[in-house]
mmCIF file of C-alpha atoms in Angstrom:
data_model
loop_
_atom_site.group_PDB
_atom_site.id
_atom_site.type_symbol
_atom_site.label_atom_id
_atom_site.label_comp_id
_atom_site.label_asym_id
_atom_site.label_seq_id
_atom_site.Cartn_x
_atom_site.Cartn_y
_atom_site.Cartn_z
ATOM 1 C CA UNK A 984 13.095 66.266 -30.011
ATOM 2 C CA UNK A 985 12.923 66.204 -34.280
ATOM 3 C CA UNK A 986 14.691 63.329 -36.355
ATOM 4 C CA UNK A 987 17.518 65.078 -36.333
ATOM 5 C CA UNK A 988 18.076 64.879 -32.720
ATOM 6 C CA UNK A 989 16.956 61.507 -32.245
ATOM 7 C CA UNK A 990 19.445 60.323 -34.492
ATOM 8 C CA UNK A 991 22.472 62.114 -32.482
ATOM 9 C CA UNK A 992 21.202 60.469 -29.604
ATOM 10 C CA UNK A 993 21.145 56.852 -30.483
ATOM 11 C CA UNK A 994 24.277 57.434 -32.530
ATOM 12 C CA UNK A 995 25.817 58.930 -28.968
ATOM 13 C CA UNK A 996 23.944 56.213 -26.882
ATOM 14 C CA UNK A 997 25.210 53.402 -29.185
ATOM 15 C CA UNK A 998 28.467 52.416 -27.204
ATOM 16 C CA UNK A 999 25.848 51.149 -24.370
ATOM 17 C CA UNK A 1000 23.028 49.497 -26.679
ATOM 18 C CA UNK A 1001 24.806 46.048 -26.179
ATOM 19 C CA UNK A 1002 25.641 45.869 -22.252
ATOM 20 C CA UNK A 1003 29.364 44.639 -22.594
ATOM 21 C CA UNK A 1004 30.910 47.801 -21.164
ATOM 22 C CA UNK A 1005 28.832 47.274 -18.425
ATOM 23 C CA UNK A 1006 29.125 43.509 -17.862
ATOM 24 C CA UNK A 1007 32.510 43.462 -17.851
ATOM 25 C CA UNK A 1008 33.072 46.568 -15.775
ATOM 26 C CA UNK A 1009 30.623 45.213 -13.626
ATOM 27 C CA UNK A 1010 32.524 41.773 -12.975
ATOM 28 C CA UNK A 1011 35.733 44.048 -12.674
ATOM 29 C CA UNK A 1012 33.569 46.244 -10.086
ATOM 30 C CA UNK A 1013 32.137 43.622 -8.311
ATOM 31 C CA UNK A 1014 35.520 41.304 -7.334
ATOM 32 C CA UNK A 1015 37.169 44.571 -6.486
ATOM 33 C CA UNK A 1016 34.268 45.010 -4.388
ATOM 34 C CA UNK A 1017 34.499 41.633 -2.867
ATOM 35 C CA UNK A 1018 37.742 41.308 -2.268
ATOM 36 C CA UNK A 1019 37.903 44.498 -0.218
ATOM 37 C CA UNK A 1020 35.020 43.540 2.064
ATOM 38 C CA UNK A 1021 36.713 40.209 2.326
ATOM 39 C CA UNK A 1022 39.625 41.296 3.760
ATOM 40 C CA UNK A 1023 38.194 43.961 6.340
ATOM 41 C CA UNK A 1024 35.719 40.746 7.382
ATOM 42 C CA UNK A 1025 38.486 38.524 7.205
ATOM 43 C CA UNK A 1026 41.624 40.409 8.599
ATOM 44 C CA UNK A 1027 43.884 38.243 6.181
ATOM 45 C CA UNK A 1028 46.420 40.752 4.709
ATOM 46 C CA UNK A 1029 46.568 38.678 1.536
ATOM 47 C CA UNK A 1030 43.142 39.536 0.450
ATOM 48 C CA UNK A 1031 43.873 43.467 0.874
ATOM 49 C CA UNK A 1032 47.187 43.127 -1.470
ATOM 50 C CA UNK A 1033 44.563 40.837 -3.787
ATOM 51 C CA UNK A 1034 42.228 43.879 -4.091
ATOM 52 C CA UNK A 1035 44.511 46.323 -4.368
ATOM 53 C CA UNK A 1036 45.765 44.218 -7.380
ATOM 54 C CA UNK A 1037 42.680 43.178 -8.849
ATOM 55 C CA UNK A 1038 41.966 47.396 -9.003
ATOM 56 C CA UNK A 1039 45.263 48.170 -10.742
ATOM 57 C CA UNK A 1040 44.931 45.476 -12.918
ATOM 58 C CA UNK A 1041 41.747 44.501 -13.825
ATOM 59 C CA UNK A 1042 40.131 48.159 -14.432
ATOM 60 C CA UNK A 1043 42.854 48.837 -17.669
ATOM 61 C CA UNK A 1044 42.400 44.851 -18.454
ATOM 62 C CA UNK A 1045 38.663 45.461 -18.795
ATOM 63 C CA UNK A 1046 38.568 48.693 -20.653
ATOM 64 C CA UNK A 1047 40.961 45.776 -23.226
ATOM 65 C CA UNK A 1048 38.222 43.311 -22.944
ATOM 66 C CA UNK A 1049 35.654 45.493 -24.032
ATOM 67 C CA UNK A 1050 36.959 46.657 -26.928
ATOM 68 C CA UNK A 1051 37.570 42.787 -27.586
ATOM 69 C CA UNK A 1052 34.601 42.027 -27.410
ATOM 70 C CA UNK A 1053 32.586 44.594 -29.191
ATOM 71 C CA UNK A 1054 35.557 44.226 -31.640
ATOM 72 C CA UNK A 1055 33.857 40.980 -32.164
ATOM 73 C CA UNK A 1056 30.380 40.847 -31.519
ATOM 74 C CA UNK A 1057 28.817 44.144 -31.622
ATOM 75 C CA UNK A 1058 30.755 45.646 -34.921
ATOM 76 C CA UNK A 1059 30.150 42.962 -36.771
ATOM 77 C CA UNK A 1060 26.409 43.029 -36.028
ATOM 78 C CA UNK A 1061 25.551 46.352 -36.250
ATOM 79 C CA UNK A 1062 28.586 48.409 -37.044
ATOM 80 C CA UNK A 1063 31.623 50.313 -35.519
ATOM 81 C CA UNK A 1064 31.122 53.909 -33.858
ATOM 82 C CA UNK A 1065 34.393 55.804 -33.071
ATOM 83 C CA UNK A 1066 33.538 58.711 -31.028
ATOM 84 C CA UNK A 1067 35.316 61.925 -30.231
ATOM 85 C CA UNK A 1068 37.407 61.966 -26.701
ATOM 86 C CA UNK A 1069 36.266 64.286 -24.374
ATOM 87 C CA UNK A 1070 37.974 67.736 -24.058
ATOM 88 C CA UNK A 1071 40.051 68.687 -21.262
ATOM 89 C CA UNK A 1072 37.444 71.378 -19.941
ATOM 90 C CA UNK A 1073 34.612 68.452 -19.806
ATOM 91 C CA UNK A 1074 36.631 66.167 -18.291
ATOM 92 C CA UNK A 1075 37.518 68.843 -15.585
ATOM 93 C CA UNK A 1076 33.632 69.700 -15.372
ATOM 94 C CA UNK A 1077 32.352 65.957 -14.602
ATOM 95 C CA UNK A 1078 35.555 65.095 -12.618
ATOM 96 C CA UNK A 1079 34.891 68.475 -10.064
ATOM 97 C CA UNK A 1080 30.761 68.208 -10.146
ATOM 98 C CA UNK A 1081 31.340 64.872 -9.363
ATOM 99 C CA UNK A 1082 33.900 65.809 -6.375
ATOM 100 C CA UNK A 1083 31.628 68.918 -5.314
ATOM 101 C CA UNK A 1084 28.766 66.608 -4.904
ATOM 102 C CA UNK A 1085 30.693 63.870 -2.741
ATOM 103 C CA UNK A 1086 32.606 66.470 -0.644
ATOM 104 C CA UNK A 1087 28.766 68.277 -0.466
ATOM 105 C CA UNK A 1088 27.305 64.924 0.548
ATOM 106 C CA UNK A 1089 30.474 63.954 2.919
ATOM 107 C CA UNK A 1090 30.314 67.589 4.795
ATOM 108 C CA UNK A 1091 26.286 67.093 5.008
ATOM 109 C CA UNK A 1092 26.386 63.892 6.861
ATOM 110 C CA UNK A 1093 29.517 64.805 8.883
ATOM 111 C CA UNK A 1094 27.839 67.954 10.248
ATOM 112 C CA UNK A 1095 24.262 66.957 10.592
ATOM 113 C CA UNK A 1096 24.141 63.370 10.378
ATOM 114 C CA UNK A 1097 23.960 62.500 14.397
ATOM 115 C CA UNK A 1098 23.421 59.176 14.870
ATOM 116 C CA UNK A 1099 24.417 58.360 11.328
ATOM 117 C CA UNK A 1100 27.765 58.878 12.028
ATOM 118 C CA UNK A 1101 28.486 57.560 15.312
ATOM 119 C CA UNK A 1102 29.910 54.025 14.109
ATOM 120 C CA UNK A 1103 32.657 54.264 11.374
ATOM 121 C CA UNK A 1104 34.138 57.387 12.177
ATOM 122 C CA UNK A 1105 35.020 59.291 9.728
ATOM 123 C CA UNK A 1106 35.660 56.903 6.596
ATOM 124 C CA UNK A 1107 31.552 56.418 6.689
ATOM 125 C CA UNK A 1108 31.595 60.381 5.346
ATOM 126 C CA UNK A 1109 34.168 59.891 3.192
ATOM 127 C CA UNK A 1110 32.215 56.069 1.129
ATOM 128 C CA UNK A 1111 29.021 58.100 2.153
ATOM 129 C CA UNK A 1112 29.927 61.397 0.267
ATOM 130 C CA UNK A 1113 31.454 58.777 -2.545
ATOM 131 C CA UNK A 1114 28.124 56.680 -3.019
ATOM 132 C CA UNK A 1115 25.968 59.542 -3.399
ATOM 133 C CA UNK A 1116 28.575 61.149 -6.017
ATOM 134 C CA UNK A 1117 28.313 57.944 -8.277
ATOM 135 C CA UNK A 1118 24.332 57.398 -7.563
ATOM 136 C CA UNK A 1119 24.551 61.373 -8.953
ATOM 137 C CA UNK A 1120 27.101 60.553 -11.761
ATOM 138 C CA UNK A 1121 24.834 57.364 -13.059
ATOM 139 C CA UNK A 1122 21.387 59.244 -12.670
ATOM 140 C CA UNK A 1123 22.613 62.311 -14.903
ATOM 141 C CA UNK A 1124 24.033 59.489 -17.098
ATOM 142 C CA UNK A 1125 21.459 57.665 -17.524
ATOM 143 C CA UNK A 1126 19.277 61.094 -17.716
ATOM 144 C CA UNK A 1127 21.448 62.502 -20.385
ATOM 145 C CA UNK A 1128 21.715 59.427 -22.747
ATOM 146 C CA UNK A 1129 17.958 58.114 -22.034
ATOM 147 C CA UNK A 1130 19.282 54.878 -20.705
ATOM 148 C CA UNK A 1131 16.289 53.905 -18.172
ATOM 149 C CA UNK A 1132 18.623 51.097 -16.886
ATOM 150 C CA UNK A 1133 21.671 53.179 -15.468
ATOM 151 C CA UNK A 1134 19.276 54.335 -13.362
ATOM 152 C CA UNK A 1135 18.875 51.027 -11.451
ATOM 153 C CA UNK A 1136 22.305 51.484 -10.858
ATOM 154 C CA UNK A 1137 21.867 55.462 -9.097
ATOM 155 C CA UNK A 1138 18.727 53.735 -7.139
ATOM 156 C CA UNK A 1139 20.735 50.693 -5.959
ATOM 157 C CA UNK A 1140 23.841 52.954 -4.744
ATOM 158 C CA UNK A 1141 21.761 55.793 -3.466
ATOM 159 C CA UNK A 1142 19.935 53.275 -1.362
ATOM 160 C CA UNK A 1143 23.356 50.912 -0.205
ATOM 161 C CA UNK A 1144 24.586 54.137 0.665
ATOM 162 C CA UNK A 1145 21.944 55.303 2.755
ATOM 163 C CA UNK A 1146 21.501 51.963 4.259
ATOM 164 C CA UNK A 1147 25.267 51.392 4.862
ATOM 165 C CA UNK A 1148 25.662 54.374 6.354
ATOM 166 C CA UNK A 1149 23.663 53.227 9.563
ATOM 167 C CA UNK A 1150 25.842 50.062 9.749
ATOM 168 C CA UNK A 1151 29.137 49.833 11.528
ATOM 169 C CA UNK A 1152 31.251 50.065 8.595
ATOM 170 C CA UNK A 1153 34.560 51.751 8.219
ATOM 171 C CA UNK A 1154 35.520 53.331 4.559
ATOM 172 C CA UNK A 1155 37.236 50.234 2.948
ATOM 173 C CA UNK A 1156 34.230 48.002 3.777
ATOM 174 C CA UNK A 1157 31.973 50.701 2.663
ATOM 175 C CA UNK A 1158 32.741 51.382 -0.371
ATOM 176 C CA UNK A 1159 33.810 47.308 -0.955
ATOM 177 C CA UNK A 1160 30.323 47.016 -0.635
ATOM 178 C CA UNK A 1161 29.313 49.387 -2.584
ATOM 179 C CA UNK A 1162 31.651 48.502 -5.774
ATOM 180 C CA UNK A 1163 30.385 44.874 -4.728
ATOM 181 C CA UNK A 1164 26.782 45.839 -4.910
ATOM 182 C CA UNK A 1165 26.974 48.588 -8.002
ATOM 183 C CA UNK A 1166 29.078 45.936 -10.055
ATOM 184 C CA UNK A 1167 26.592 43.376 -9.256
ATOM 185 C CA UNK A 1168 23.748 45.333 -10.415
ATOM 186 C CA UNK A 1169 26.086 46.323 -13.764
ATOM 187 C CA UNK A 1170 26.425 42.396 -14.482
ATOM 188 C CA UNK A 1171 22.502 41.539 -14.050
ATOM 189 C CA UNK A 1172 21.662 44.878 -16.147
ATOM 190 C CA UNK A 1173 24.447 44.576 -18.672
ATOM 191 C CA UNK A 1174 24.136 40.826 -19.147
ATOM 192 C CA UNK A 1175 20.394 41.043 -19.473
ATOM 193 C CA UNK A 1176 21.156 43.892 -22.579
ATOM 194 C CA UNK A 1177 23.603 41.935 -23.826
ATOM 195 C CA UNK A 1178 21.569 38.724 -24.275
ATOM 196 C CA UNK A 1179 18.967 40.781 -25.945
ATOM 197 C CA UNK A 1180 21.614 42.591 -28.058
ATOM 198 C CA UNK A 1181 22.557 39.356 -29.512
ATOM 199 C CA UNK A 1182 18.931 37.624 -29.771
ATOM 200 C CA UNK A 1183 17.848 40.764 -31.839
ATOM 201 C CA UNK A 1184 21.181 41.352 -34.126
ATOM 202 C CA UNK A 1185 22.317 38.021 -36.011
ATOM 203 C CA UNK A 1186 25.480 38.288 -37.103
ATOM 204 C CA UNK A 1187 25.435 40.661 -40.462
ATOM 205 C CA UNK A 1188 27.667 39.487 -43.705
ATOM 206 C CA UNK A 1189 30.852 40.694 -43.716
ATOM 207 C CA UNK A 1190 32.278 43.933 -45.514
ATOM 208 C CA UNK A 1191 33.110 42.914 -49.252
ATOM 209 C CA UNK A 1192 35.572 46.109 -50.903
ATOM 210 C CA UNK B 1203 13.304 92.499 -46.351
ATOM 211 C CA UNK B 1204 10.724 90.011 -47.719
ATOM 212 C CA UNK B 1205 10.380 87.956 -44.952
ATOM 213 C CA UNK B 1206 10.687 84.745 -46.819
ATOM 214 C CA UNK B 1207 14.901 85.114 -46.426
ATOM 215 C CA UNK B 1208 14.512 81.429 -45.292
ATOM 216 C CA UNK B 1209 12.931 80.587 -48.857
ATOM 217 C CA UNK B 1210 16.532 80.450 -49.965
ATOM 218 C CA UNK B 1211 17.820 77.442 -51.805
ATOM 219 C CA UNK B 1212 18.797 75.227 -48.973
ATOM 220 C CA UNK B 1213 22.035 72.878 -49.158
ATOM 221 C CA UNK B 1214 20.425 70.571 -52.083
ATOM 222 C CA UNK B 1215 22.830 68.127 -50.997
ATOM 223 C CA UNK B 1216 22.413 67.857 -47.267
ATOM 224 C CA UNK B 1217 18.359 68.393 -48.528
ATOM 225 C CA UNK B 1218 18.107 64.870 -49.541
ATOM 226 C CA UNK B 1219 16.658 62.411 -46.462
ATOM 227 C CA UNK B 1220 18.810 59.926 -46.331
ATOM 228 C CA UNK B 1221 22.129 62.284 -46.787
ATOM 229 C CA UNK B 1222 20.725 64.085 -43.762
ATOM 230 C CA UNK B 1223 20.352 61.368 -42.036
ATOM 231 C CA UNK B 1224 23.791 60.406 -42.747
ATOM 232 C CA UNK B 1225 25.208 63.638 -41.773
ATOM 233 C CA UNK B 1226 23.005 63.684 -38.713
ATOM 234 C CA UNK B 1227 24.774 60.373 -37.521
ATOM 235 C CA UNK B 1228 28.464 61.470 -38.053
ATOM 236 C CA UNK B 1229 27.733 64.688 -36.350
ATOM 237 C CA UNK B 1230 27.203 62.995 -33.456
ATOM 238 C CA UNK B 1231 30.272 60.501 -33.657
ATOM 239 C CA UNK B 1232 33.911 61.280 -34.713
ATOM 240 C CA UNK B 1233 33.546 58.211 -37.601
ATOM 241 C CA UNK B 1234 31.002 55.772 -38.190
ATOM 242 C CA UNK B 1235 31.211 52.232 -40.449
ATOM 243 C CA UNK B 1236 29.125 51.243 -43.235
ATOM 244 C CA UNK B 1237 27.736 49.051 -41.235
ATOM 245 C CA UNK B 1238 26.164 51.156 -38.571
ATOM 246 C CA UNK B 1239 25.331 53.868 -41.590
ATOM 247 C CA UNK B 1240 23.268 50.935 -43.202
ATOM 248 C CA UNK B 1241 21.091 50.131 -40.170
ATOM 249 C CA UNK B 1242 20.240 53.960 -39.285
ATOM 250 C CA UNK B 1243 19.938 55.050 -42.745
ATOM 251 C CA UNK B 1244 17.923 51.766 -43.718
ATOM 252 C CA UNK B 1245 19.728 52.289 -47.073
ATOM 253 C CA UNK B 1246 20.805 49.387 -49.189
ATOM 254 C CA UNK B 1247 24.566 48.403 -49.368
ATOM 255 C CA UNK B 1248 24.075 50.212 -53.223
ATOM 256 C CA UNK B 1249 21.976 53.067 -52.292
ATOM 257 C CA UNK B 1250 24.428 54.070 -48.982
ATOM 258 C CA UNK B 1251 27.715 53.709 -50.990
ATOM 259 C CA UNK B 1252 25.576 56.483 -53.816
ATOM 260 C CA UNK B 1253 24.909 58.937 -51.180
ATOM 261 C CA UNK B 1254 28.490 58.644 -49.526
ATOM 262 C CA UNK B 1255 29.787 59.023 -52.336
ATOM 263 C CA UNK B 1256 27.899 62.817 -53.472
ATOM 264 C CA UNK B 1257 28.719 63.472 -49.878
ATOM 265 C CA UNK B 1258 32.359 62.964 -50.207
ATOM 266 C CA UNK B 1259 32.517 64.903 -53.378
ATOM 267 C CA UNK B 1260 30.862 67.958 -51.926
ATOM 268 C CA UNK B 1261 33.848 67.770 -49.703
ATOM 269 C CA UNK B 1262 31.549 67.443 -46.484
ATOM 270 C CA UNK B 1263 32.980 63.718 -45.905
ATOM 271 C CA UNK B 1264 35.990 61.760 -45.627
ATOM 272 C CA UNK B 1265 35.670 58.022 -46.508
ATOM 273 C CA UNK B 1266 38.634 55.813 -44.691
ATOM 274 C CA UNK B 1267 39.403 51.997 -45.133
ATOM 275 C CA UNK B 1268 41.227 49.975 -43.005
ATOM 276 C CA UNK B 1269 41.186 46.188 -42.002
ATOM 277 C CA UNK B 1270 39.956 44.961 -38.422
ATOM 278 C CA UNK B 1271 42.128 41.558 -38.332
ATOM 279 C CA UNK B 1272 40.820 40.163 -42.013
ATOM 280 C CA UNK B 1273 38.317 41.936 -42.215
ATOM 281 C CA UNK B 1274 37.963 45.318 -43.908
ATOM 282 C CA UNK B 1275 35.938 47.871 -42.680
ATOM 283 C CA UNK B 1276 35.070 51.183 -44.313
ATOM 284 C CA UNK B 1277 34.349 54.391 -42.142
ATOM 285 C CA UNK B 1278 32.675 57.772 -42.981
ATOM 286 C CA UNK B 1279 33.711 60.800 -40.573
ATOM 287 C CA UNK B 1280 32.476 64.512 -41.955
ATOM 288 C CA UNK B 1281 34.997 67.017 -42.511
ATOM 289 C CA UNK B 1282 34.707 70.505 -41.184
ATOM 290 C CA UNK B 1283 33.447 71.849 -44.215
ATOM 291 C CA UNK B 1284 30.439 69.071 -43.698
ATOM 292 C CA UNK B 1285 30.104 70.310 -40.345
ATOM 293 C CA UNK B 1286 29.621 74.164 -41.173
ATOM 294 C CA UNK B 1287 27.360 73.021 -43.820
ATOM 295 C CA UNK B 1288 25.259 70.906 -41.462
ATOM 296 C CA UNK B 1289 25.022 73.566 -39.096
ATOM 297 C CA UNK B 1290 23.734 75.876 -41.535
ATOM 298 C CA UNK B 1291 21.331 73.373 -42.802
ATOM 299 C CA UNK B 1292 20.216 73.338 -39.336
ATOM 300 C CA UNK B 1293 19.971 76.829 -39.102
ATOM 301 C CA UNK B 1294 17.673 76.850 -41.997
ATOM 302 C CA UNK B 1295 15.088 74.630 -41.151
ATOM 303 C CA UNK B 1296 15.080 76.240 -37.828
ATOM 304 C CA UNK B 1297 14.615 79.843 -39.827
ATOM 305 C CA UNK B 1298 12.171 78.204 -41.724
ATOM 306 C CA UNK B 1299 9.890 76.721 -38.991
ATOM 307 C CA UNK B 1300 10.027 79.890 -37.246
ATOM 308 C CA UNK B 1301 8.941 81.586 -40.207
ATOM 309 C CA UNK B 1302 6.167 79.642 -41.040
ATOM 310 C CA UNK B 1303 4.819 79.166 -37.548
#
């Protein structure tokens, strides 16, 4: 990779060099997450209609926040980088890789899992088949912006996933616990970025015309 | 056919480091603040507003300003002229290292 390169990439990687989108994604994640295991532990309808809520609410309330905050800590420290929105044709090739891989994943364990997918029934193939599509999605991520850390996010989900998948889960709990585990990880990974973001970057002078 | 076609003049004012490095950072991005183009370039606040400048009167650049609550914040984005020049810039250093290794 020359200078030139290099320069693309942290320019393209720049969105995640202070954690937030991943800290507050994460928290949004995560209480999703909860609340969904919750209520299949629980039984109580209430919690279901809370995290059915919390996912059409908080997810567009988040993608707010972080714009908030970068708005006011990131752009101020180290500047503001508007970047082009994906084409059509990309967003169909992520969104169907992404599907071929869970429906891959979902037929794989359905036809040769065994064991695997005695308890469950069939929601384990479908939040199987899910968790390895996102452990795929983060690890080309994290491959194709040379972010080391998004990877702790593929290894955690791979492994939930794996592990889950011999528990006696049905699909809601699965993937709560999956969103609960993946936006846990996204907190500790994003938060840790973030507090490093800030200790490296004092706040620059402000823009005189 | 000489074989030193590459040895043409390239784009003297892409050429320049730190205007390469500028136009290296808004191909990437769809616009990028002064801000951000200080801390990759490492140019000073006098030095980056120079090179913007030739770059915006080569016609490769487009140079907005706008205000961010009370704050004003100036952004460079390249213009497709910039971004055929760029790519034939890149094209000739690639010609160029092929040629000479």
């Amino acid at each position: 990779m020359n200078e030139i390169e290099r320069t693309q990439q942290r320019t393209r990687s720049y969105w995640f060099s202070d954690g937030i989108a991943e800290l507050v994604g994460g928290i949004a994640m995560a209480l999703v997450g909860f609340l969904m295991v919750a209520s299949e532990r629980t039984g109580v309808d209430m919690l279901a209609t809370m995290a059915l809520l919390a996912m059409i609410l908080l997810f567009p309330a988040s993608a707010q926040l972080v714009r908030l905050m970068k708005d006011r800590i990131t752009h101020t420290r180290t500047g503001y980088v508007k970047y082009p929105r994906p084409t059509m044709s990309k967003r169909r090739k992520i969104i169907i890789l992404s599907l071929l891989i869970s429906v891959a994943s979902a037929v794989f364990v359905a036809l040769w899992g065994g064991e695997y997918t005695l308890d469950g029934g069939v929601g384990k193939v479908f939040f199987v088949g899910a968790g390895t599509g996102m452990a795929v999605a983060f690890a080309v991520r994290a491959v194709r912006l040379r972010l080391p850390r998004l990877f702790a996010s593929a290894v955690v989900l791979a492994a939930m996933t794996t592990a889950s998948g011999f528990a006696d889960f049905g699909f809601v709990e699965g993937m709560g616990l999956l969103l609960a585990v993946l936006g846990s990880t996204s907190v500790i990974t994003g938060g840790v970025t973030l507090a490093i973001y800030i200790s490296r970057h004092p706040k620059a002078p402000l823009e005189t015309l | 056919m000489t074989g030193f076609e590459f040895a043409a003049d390239p784009d003297r004012v892409i050429h320049e480091p730190a205007r390469l490095k500028i136009m290296s950072v808004l191909s990437a991005a769809e616009s990028a603040d002064f801000i951000y183009l200080m801390g990759e370039t490492g140019l000073t606040r006098g030095n980056l507003s120079v090179q913007l400048t030739r770059l915006k009167e080569a016609g490769y650049i487009k140079i907005a300003k706008e205000f961010v609550g009370n704050s004003p914040r100036t952004t460079a984005s390249m213009t497709p002229e910039g971004k055929k020049a760029f790519d034939e810039y890149r094209t000739y250093l690639a010609s160029l290292l092929k040629a000479t290794s």
